[in-house]
Each structure stands twice: as C-alpha cells, then as structure tokens.
mmCIF file of C-alpha atoms and ligand atoms in Angstrom:
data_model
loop_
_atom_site.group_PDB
_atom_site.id
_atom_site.type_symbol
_atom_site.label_atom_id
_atom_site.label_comp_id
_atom_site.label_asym_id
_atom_site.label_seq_id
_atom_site.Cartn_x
_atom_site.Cartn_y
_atom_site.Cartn_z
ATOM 1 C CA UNK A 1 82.999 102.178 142.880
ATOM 2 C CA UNK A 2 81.562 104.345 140.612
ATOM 3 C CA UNK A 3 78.961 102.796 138.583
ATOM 4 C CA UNK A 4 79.598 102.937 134.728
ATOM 5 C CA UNK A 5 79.228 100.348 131.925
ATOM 6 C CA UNK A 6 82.481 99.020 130.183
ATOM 7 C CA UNK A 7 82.297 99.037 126.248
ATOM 8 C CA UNK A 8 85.190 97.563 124.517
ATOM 9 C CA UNK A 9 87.604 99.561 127.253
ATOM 10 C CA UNK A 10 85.341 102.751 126.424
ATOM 11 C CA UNK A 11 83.562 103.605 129.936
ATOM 12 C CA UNK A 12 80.243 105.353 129.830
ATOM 13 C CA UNK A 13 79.113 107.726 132.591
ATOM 14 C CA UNK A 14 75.043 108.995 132.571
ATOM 15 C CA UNK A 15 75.447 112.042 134.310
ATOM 16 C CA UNK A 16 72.488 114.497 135.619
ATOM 17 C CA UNK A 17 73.535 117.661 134.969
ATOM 18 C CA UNK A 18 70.724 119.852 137.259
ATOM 19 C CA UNK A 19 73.102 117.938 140.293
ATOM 20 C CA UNK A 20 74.413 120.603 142.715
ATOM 21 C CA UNK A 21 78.674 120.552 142.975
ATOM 22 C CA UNK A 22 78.496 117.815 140.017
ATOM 23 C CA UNK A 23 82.518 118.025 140.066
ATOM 24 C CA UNK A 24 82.404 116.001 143.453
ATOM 25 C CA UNK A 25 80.327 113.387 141.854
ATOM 26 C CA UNK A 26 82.294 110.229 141.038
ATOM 27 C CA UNK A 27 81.640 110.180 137.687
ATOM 28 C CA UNK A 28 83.252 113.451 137.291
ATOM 29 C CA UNK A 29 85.954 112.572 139.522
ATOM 30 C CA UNK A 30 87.066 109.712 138.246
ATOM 31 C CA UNK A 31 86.694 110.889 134.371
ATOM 32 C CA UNK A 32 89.068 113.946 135.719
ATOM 33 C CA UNK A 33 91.395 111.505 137.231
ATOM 34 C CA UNK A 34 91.607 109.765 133.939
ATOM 35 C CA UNK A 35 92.649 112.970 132.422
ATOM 36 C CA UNK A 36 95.125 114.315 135.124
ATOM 37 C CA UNK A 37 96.432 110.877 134.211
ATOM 38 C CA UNK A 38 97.080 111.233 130.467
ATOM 39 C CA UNK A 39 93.965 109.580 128.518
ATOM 40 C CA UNK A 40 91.358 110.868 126.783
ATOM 41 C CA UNK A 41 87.482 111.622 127.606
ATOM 42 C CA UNK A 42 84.804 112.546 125.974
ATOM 43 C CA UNK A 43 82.503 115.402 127.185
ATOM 44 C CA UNK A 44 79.563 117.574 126.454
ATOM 45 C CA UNK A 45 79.586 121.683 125.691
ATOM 46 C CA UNK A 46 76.604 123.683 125.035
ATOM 47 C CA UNK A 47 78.234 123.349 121.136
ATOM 48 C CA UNK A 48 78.783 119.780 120.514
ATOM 49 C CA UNK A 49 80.587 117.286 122.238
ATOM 50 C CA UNK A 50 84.401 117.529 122.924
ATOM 51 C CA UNK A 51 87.071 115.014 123.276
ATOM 52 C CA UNK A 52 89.403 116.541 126.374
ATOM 53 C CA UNK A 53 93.277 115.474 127.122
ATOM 54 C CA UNK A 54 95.354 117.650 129.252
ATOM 55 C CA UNK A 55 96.711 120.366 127.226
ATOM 56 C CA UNK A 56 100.122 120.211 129.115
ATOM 57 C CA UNK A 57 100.732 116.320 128.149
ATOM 58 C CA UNK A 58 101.822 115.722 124.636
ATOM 59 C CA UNK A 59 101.248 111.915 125.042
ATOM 60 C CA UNK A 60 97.993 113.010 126.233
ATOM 61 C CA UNK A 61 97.631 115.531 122.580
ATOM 62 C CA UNK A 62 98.939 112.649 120.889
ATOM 63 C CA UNK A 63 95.641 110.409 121.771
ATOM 64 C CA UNK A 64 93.331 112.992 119.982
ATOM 65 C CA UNK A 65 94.913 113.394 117.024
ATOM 66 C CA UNK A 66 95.079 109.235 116.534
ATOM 67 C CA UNK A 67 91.932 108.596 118.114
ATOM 68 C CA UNK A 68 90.001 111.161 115.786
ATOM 69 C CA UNK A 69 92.774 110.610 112.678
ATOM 70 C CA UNK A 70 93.020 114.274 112.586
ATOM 71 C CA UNK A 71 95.773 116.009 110.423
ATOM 72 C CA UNK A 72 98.478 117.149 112.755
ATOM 73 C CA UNK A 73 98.737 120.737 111.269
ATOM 74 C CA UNK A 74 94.921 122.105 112.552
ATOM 75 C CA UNK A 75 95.585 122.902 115.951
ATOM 76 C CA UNK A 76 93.000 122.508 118.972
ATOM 77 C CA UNK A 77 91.121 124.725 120.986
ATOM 78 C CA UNK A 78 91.877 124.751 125.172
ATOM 79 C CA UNK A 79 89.139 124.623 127.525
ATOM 80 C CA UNK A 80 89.615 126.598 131.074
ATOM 81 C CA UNK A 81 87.120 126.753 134.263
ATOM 82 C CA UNK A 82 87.761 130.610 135.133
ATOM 83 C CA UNK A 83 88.643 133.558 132.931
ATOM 84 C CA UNK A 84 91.174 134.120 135.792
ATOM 85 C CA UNK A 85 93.003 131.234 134.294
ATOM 86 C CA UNK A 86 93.591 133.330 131.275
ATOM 87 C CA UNK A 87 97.179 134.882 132.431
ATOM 88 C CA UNK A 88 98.776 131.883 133.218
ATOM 89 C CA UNK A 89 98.639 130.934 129.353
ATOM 90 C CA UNK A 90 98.381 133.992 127.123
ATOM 91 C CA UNK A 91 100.817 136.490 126.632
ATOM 92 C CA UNK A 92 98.608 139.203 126.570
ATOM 93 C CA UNK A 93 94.680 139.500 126.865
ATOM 94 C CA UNK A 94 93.950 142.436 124.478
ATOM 95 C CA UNK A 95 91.218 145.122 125.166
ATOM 96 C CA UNK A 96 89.167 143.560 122.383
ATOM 97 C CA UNK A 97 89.621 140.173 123.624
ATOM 98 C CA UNK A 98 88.653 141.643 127.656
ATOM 99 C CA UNK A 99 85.340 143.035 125.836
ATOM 100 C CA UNK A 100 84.731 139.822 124.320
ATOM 101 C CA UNK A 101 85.607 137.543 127.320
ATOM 102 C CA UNK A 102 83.186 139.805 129.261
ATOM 103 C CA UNK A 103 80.568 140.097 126.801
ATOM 104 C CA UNK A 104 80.299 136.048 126.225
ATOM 105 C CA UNK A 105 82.106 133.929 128.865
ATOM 106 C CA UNK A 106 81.143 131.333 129.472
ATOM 107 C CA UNK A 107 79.783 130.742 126.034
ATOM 108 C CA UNK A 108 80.219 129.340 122.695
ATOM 109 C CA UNK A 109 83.462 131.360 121.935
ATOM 110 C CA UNK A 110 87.057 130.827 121.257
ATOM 111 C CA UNK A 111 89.112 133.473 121.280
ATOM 112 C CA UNK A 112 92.518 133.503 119.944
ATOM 113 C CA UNK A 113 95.586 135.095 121.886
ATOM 114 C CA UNK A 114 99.278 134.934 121.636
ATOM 115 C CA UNK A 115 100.579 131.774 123.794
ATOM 116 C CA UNK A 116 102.599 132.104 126.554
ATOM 117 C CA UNK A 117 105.969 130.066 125.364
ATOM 118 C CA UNK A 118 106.396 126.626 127.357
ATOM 119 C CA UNK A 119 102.725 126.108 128.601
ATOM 120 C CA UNK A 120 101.553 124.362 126.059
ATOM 121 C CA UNK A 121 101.999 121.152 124.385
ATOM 122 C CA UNK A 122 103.519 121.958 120.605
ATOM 123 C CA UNK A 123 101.017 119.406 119.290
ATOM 124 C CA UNK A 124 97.682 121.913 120.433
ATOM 125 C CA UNK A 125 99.209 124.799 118.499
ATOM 126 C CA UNK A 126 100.125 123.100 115.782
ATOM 127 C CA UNK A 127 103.644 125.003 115.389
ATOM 128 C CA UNK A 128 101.380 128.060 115.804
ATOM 129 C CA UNK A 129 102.411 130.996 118.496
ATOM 130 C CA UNK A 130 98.381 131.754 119.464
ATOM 131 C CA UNK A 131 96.777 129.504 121.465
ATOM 132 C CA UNK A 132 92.410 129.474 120.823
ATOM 133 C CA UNK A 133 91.108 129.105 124.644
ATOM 134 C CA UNK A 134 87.511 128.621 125.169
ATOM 135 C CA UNK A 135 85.468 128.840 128.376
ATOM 136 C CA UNK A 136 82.330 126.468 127.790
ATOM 137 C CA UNK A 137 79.328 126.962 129.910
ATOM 138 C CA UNK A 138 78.175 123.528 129.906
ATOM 139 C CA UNK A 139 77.418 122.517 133.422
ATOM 140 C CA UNK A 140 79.217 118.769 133.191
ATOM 141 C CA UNK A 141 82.251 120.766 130.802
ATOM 142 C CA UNK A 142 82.557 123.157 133.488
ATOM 143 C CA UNK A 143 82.617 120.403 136.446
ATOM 144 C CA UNK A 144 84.843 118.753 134.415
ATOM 145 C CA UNK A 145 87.533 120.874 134.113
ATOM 146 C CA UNK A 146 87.230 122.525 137.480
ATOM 147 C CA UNK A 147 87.728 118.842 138.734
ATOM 148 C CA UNK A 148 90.649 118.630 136.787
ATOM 149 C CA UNK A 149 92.492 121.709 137.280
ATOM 150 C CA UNK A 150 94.452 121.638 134.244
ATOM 151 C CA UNK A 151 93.522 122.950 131.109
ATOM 152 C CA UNK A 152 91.913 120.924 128.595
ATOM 153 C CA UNK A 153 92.936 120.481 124.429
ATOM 154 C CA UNK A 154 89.634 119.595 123.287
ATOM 155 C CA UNK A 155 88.515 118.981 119.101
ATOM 156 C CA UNK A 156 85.166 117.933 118.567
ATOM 157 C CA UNK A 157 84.996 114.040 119.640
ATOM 158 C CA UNK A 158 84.008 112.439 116.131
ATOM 159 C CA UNK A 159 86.193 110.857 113.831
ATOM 160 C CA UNK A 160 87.776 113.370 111.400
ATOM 161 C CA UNK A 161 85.942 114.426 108.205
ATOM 162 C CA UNK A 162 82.338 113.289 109.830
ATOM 163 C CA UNK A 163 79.892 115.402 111.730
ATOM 164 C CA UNK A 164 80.343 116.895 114.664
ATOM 165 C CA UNK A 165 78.797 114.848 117.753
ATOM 166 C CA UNK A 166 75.432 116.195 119.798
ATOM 167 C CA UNK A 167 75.232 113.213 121.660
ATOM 168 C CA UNK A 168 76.931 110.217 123.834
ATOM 169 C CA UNK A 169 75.688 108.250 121.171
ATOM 170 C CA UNK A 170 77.048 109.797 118.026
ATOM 171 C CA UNK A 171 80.881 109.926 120.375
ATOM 172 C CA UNK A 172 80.120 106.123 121.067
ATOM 173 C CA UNK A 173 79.551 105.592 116.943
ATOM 174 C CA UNK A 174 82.513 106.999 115.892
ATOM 175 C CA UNK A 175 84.815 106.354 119.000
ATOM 176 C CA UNK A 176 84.128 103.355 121.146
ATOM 177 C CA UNK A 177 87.070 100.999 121.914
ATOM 178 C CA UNK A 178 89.374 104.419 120.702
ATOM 179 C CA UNK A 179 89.104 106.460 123.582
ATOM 180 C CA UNK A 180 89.288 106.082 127.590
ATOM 181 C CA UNK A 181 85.277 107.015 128.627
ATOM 182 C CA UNK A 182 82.053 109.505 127.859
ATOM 183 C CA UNK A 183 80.356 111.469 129.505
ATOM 184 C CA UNK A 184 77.118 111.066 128.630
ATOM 185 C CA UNK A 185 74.765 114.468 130.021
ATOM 186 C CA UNK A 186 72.599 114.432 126.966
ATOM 187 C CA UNK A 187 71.888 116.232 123.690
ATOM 188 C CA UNK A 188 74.118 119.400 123.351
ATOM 189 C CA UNK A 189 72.384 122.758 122.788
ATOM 190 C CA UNK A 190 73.553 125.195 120.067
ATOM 191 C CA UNK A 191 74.628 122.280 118.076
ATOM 192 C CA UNK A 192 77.565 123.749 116.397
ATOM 193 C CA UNK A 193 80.997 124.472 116.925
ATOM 194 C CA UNK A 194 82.029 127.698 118.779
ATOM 195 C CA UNK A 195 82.413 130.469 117.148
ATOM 196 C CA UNK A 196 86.114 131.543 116.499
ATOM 197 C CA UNK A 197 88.010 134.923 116.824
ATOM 198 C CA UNK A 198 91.337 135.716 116.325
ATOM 199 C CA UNK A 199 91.801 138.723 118.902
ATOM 200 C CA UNK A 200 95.370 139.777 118.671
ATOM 201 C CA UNK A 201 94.772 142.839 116.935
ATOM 202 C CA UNK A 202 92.929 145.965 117.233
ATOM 203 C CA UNK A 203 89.419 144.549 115.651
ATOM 204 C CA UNK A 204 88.557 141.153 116.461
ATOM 205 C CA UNK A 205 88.629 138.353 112.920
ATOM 206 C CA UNK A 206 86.061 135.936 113.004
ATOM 207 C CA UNK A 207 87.552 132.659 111.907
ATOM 208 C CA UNK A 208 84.960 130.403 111.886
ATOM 209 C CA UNK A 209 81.031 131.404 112.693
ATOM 210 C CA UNK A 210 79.676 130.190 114.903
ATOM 211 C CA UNK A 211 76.260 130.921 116.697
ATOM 212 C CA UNK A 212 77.691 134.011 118.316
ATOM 213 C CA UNK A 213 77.323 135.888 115.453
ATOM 214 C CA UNK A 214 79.014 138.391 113.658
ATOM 215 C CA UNK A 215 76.812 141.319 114.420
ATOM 216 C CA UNK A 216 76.568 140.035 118.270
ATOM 217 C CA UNK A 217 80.633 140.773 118.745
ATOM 218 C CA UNK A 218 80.206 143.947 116.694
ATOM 219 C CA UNK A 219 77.920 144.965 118.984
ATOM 220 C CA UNK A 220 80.237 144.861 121.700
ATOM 221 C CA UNK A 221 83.244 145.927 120.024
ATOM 222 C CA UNK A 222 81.905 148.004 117.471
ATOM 223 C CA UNK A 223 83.740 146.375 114.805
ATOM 224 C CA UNK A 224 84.296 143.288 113.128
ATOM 225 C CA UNK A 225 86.078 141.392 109.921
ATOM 226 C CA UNK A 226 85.296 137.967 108.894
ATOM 227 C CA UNK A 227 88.144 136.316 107.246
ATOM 228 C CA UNK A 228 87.645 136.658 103.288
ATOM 229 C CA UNK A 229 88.018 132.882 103.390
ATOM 230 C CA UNK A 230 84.787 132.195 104.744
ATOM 231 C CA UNK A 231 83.394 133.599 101.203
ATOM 232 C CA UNK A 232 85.633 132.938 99.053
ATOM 233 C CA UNK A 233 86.895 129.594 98.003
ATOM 234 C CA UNK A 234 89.979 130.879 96.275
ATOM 235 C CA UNK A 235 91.197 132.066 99.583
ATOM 236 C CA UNK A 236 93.681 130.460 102.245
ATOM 237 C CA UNK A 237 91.464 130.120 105.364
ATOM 238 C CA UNK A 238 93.089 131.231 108.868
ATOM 239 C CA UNK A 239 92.148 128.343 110.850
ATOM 240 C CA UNK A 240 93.968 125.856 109.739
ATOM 241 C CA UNK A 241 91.422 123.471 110.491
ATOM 242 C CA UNK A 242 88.853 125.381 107.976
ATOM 243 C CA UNK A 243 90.805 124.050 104.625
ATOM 244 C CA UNK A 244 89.712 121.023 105.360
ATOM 245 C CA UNK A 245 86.673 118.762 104.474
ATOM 246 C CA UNK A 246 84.196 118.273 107.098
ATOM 247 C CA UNK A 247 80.586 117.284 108.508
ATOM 248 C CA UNK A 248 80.482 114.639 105.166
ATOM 249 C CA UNK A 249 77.518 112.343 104.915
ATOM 250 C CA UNK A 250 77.831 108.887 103.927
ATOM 251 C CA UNK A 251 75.996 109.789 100.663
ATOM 252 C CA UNK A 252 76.584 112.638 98.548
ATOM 253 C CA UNK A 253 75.134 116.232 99.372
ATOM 254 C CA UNK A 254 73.868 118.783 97.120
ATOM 255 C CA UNK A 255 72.409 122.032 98.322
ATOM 256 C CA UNK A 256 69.741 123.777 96.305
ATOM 257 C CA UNK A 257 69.545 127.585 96.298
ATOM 258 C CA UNK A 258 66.249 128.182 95.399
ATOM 259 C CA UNK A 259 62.775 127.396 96.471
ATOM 260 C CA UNK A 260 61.478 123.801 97.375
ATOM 261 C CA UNK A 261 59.778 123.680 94.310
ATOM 262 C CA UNK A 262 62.938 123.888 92.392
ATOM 263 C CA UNK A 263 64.130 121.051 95.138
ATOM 264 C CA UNK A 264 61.192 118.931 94.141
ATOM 265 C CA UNK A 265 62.692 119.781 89.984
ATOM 266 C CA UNK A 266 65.904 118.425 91.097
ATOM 267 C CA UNK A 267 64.659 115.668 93.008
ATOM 268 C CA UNK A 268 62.617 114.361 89.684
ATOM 269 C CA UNK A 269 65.313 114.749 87.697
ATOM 270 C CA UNK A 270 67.527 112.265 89.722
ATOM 271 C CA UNK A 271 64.482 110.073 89.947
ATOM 272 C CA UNK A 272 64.446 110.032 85.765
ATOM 273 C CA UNK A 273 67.814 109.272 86.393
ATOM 274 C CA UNK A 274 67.274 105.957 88.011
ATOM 275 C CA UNK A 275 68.770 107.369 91.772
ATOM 276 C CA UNK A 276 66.531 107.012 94.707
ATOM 277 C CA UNK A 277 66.549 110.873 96.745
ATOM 278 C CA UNK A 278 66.672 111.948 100.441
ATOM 279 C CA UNK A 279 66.059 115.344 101.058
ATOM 280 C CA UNK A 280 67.112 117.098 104.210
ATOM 281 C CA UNK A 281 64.852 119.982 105.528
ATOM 282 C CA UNK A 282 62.402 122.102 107.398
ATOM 283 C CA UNK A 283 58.850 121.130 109.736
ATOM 284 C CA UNK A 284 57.481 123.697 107.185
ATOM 285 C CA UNK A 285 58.414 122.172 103.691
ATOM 286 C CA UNK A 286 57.840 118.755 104.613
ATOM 287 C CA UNK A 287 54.705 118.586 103.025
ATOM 288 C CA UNK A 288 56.202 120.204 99.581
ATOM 289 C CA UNK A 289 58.304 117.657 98.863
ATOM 290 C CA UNK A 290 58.106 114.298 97.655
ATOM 291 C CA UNK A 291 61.067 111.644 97.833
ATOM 292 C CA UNK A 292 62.161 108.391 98.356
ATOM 293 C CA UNK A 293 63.324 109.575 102.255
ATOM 294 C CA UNK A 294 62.998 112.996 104.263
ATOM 295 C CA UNK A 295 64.267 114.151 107.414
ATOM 296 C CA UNK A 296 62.970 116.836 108.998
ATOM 297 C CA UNK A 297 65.218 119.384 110.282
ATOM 298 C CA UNK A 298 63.978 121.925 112.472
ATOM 299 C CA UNK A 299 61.306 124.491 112.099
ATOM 300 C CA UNK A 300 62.281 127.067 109.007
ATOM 301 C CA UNK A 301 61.209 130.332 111.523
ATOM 302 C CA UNK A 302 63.984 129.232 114.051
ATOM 303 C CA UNK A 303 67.580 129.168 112.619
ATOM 304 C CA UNK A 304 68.884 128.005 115.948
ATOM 305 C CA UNK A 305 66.334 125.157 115.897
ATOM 306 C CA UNK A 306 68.416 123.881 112.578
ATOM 307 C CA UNK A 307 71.635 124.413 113.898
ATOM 308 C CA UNK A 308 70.263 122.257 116.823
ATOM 309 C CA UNK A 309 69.712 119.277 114.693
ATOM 310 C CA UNK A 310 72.140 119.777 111.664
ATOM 311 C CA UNK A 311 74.490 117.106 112.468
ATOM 312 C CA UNK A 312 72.165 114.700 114.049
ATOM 313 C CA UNK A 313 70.121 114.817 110.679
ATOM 314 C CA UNK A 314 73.056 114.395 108.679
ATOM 315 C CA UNK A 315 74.152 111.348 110.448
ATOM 316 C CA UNK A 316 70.515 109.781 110.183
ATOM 317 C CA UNK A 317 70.887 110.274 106.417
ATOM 318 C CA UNK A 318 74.042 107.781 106.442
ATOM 319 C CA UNK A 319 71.212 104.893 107.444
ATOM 320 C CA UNK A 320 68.735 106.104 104.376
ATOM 321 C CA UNK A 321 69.007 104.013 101.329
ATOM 322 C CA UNK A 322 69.600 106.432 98.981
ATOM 323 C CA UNK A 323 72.100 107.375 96.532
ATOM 324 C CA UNK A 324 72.032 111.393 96.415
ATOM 325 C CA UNK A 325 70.999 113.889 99.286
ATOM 326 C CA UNK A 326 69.595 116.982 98.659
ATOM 327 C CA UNK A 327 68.994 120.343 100.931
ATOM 328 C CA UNK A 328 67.605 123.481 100.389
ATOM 329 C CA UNK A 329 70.465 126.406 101.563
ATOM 330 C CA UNK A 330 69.410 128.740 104.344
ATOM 331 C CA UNK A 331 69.392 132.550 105.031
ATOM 332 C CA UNK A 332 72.534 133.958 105.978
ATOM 333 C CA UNK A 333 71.810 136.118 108.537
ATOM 334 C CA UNK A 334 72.730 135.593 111.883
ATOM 335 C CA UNK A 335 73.472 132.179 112.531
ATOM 336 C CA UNK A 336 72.723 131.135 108.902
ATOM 337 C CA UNK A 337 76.384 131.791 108.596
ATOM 338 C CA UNK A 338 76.947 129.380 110.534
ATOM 339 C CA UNK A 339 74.961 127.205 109.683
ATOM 340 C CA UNK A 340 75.744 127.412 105.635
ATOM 341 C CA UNK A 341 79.623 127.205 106.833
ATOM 342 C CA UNK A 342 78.838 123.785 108.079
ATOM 343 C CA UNK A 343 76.544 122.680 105.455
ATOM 344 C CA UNK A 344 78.709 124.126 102.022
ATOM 345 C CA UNK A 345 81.327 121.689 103.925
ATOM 346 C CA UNK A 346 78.963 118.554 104.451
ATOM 347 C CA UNK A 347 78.299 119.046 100.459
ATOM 348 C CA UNK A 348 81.859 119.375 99.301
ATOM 349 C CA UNK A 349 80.607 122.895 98.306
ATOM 350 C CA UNK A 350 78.303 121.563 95.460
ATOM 351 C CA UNK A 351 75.469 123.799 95.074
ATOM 352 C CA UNK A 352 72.088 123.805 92.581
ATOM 353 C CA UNK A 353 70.555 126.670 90.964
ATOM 354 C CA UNK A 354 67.915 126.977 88.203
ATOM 355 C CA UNK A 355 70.683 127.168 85.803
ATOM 356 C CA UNK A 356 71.658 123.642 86.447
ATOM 357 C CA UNK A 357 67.833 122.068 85.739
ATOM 358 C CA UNK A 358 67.968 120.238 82.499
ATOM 359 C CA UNK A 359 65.784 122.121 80.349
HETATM 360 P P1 AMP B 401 87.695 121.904 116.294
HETATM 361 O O1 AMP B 401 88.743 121.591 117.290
HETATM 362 O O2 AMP B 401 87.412 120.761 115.360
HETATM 363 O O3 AMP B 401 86.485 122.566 116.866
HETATM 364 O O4 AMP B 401 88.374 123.023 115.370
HETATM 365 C C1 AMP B 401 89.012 124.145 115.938
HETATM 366 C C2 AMP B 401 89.150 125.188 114.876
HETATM 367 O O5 AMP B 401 89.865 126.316 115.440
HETATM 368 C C3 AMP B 401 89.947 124.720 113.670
HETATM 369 O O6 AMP B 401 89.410 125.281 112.483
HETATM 370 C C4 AMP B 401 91.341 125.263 113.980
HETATM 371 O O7 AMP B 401 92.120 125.394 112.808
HETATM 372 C C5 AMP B 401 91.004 126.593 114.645
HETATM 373 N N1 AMP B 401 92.101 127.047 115.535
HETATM 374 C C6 AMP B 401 92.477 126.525 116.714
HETATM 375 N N2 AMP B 401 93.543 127.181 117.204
HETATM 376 C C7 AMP B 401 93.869 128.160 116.310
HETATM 377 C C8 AMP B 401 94.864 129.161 116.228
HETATM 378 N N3 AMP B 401 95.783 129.314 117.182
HETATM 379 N N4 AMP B 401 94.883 129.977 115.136
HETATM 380 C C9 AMP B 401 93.957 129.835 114.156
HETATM 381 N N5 AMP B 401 92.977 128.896 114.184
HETATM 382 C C10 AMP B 401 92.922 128.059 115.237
HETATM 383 MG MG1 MG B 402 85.754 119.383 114.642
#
C-alpha cells in the first residue's frame, strides 16, 4: 500500500527527490498508473508545478481543461523523458530546434515543432498543427514520465487566470477535490514558466520568456526574434495562451516605474485616499517603504531570486487586508523579461509613472 493521505478524493504523495531510481518508488508508480489510466496528477518541474494527463487520451485532455477552467483554444505543452522520443511525435526536428534541444535539454524550454498527424489528442493542440514538447529536468517530472511511458499534456496546475503554482500547497489551494493526486517534492526552482520557442523556421521565435533568455538561445543559434507581441499590446500574440489574463491577485496590482521613493508618493496618495496599501518588493527596499503590508520579494541583485518567489508573493498578498497592491517594475535584462511578462499580466498591464502623481 503506498502510503498517501486522502483529501476530498485528491491523494497527496511527499516524495524525496535525492532517492536513487525514484520511478520505482510507489508513489511514482502508482501516480503513473493513475495517468496510464486516464486521470489527472499534479507534479513538480524545475518551473512551476504541472498538472499531467496522457497526451494520447482526450478524456484524459478533457480533465485539464475542466479541472483548471481553461479556455479550450490555448493549447498545452507535452512533456517527454528522452529527446529520443522526439521522432515519434514531430514531423520534423529542425537544425535550429537540434541546437536548441542540445544546448538546453533537459531544461526550462518548450520548443515548438510541426506535429506528427494522429499522435496527439486534438484538444493539446488546440486545432493547431505544432505541437510545444518540453523535456523538464525535474528529478520527480522526469521519474514521472519515464514511469509512465507516454507522453504527458501538462498546463501549469492552478486554476486559470491565478498564479502559477511553486508548491504542493498552492496545487492543493486551487485544486483539491478537482484533480486525482500531487506530488508533493517541494518548492520548484526557477519559478516561472518555461520559456517558449516556436522552431519551425530558420531562426528560432521566442513566444513567451522565460528564464532561458533571449540572449542565452542567441548564443547558440546566433539569432533570435521575440514575437512583437511581447512589446506591444496592439499586437496578436502567437501563443494563444499569451492573450489572455493571468497570474491576477485577489486585489488590484499597479506597477510603478520609477524609484521607491516615487512608490512611497503613490503609496501616500492612496493612503489620502482612504485605501489601506501593500507593496510587493525587494530585501533591499524594504526599509524605504512604508505601508499598511509588505512582502518581501527576493534580493534586488538576483533577478532569479524574484522570479523564485514571484508567484508565491503574489498569492500571500490575496491574505493581506488591503485594497490596492503596488510593485516597483524590474530591469529587463535577462530574465527581467520574464519576469515583467508575468508581472504586466498579474497587473492587468496598469503601470505608474511620475506623470500620474497628483501634483
Ligand atoms: P501553460 O500551459 O499555461 O504553461 O501555457 C503554455 C503556453 O504555450 C501558452 O501560452 C500556449 O498558448 C503556448 N503554446 C502551447 N502550444 C503552442 C503551439 N503549438 N503554438 C503556439 N503556442 C503554443
Ligand atoms: Mg499556466
């Protein structure tokens, strides 16, 4: 019997991950039964947790998209064990996707290829004829699907619209009683969503940043685009999924581009207001501000520190009592991209400057 506590039909598995073979631990075993079988699991990646069904099993699909309530048209990424798996369900793995697949896999990467015809369920594409396949190197993700044997269709396991998950816990808040079982093998590490690349072409398109960044793949390639959506509002994002409001905090975000002293201006001029302010932000501006609530968000000199904790902070704010969140943006170098993708999203894209201080 394996061991495992029953929560309103949800099962939890604690898993240590430093275990030698863990995909002949029964934990794993019987979570990849579960999914052989048609239901749906929860799992860590070294981006943030995923919620797995067998890519092959529509039924299977079908339990994402309800359990998450996520719009039918913003197709899913598919996890694999090997890169040799790779043949069976692309078309064709481009000499830019090869370099990429050789450069970062296993790693916080999706790369998007044409789909072999009849592999797939119609629900992962989304109507689509590329497939996004992902080879996470997550030791539970990877034990996981080797276990399993079949690829895996695998969103981020939250409810749709909130943040992403970096813990059991944060799955267990949004989707206990909805799903078949977690694996719980603690906090994730990068904290954000792979990075995604369209790779049927000659030069790779980053889709969605992610903390493989875009100078990283033009390193390896030598060239890069990042899709003109990603700056600019007015245009239709790639990824379908990208349209689409995400990461939102209970309470309303605003970002502030400036300095925390103009965050400290905008948080007394909600105060005169009569609103009571929580401000999101860095070990090193802490001691700047003053509000009615602050969460500290990683250290200011480490960008993948704050990627690390985004989503966890942002789900702590939902507890604050407070009617207006504030944040100061970040850098965008590197994974500041990334990390002001996710964040622009959280806030509905509603952003401070100096200009908007009442004189
Ligand atoms: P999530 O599953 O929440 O991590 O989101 C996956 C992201 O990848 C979404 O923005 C999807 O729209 C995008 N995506 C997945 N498959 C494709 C594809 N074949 N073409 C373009 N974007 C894709
Ligand atoms: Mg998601």
């Amino acid at each position: 019997m394996v061991e495992g506590c029953e929560l309103m039909g949800t099962t939890l598995w604690i898993v240590d991950i430093n275990v030698d073979e863990l995909w002949e631990t029964p934990e794993i075993k019987q979570a990849a039964d579960y999914l052989c079988k048609g239901e749906v699991i929860a799992f860590p990646t070294e981006t943030v947790y995923g919620l797995g069904a067998n890519a092959t099993d529509s039924q299977a699909v079908k339990k994402i998209f309800e359990a998450k309530g996520r719009p039918s048209d913003n197709p899913l990424i598919v996890h694999i064990a090997d890169p040799k798996q790779m043949k069976e369900l692309v078309d064709e793995v481009t000499p830019v996707g090869q370099q990429l697949i050789e450069a970062f896999c296993p790693g916080p990467i999706s790369l998007i290829f044409k789909k072999k015809e009849g592999v797939f369920s119609e629900l992962v594409t989304a109507g689509l004829d590329t497939v996004a396949i992902r080879i996470p190197e997550h030791p539970v993700a990877f034990a996981l699907l080797r276990a399993a044997g079949v690829p895996v269709a695998a969103p981020s396991a939250n409810r749709s619209g909130k943040p992403s998950p970096t813990s059991a816990e944060h799955v267990m808040d949004d989707l206990n009683g909805f799903i078949k079982g977690v694996i719980d093998g603690g906090e994730t590490g990068y904290g954000l969503e792979s990075t995604v690349v369209d790779c049927t072409g000659e030069v790779p398109v980053i889709l969605r940043p992610g903390s493989i960044t875009a100078d990283a793949i033009k390193e390896v390639v030598g060239e890069v685009i990042v899709d003109p959506a990603l700056k600019d509002e007015k245009e239709a994002p790639r990824a379908p999924g990208m349209k689409y409001r995400h990461y939102a905090p209970d309470h309303p975000l605003y970002l502030v581009d400036g300095t925390s002293e103009l965050l400290q201006s905008f948080v007394n001029q909600f105060k005169r207001d009569g609103k009571r302010i929580g401000v999101i932000t860095t070990r090193e501006n802490q001691a700047k501000i003053d509000a009615d609530a602050i969460i500290v968000m990683g250290s200011q000199a480490d960008l993948s520190s704050i990627a690390h904790s985004l989503y966890d902070s942002l789900r702590k704010s939902d507890v604050l009592d407070v009617d207006i969140l504030l944040s100061l943006c970040f850098p965008e170098e590197g994974v500041g991209q990334a990390i002001m993708n996710r964040l622009r999203k959280a806030a509905g894209n509603r952003v401070l400057t100096q200009a908007d201080l009442a004189k």
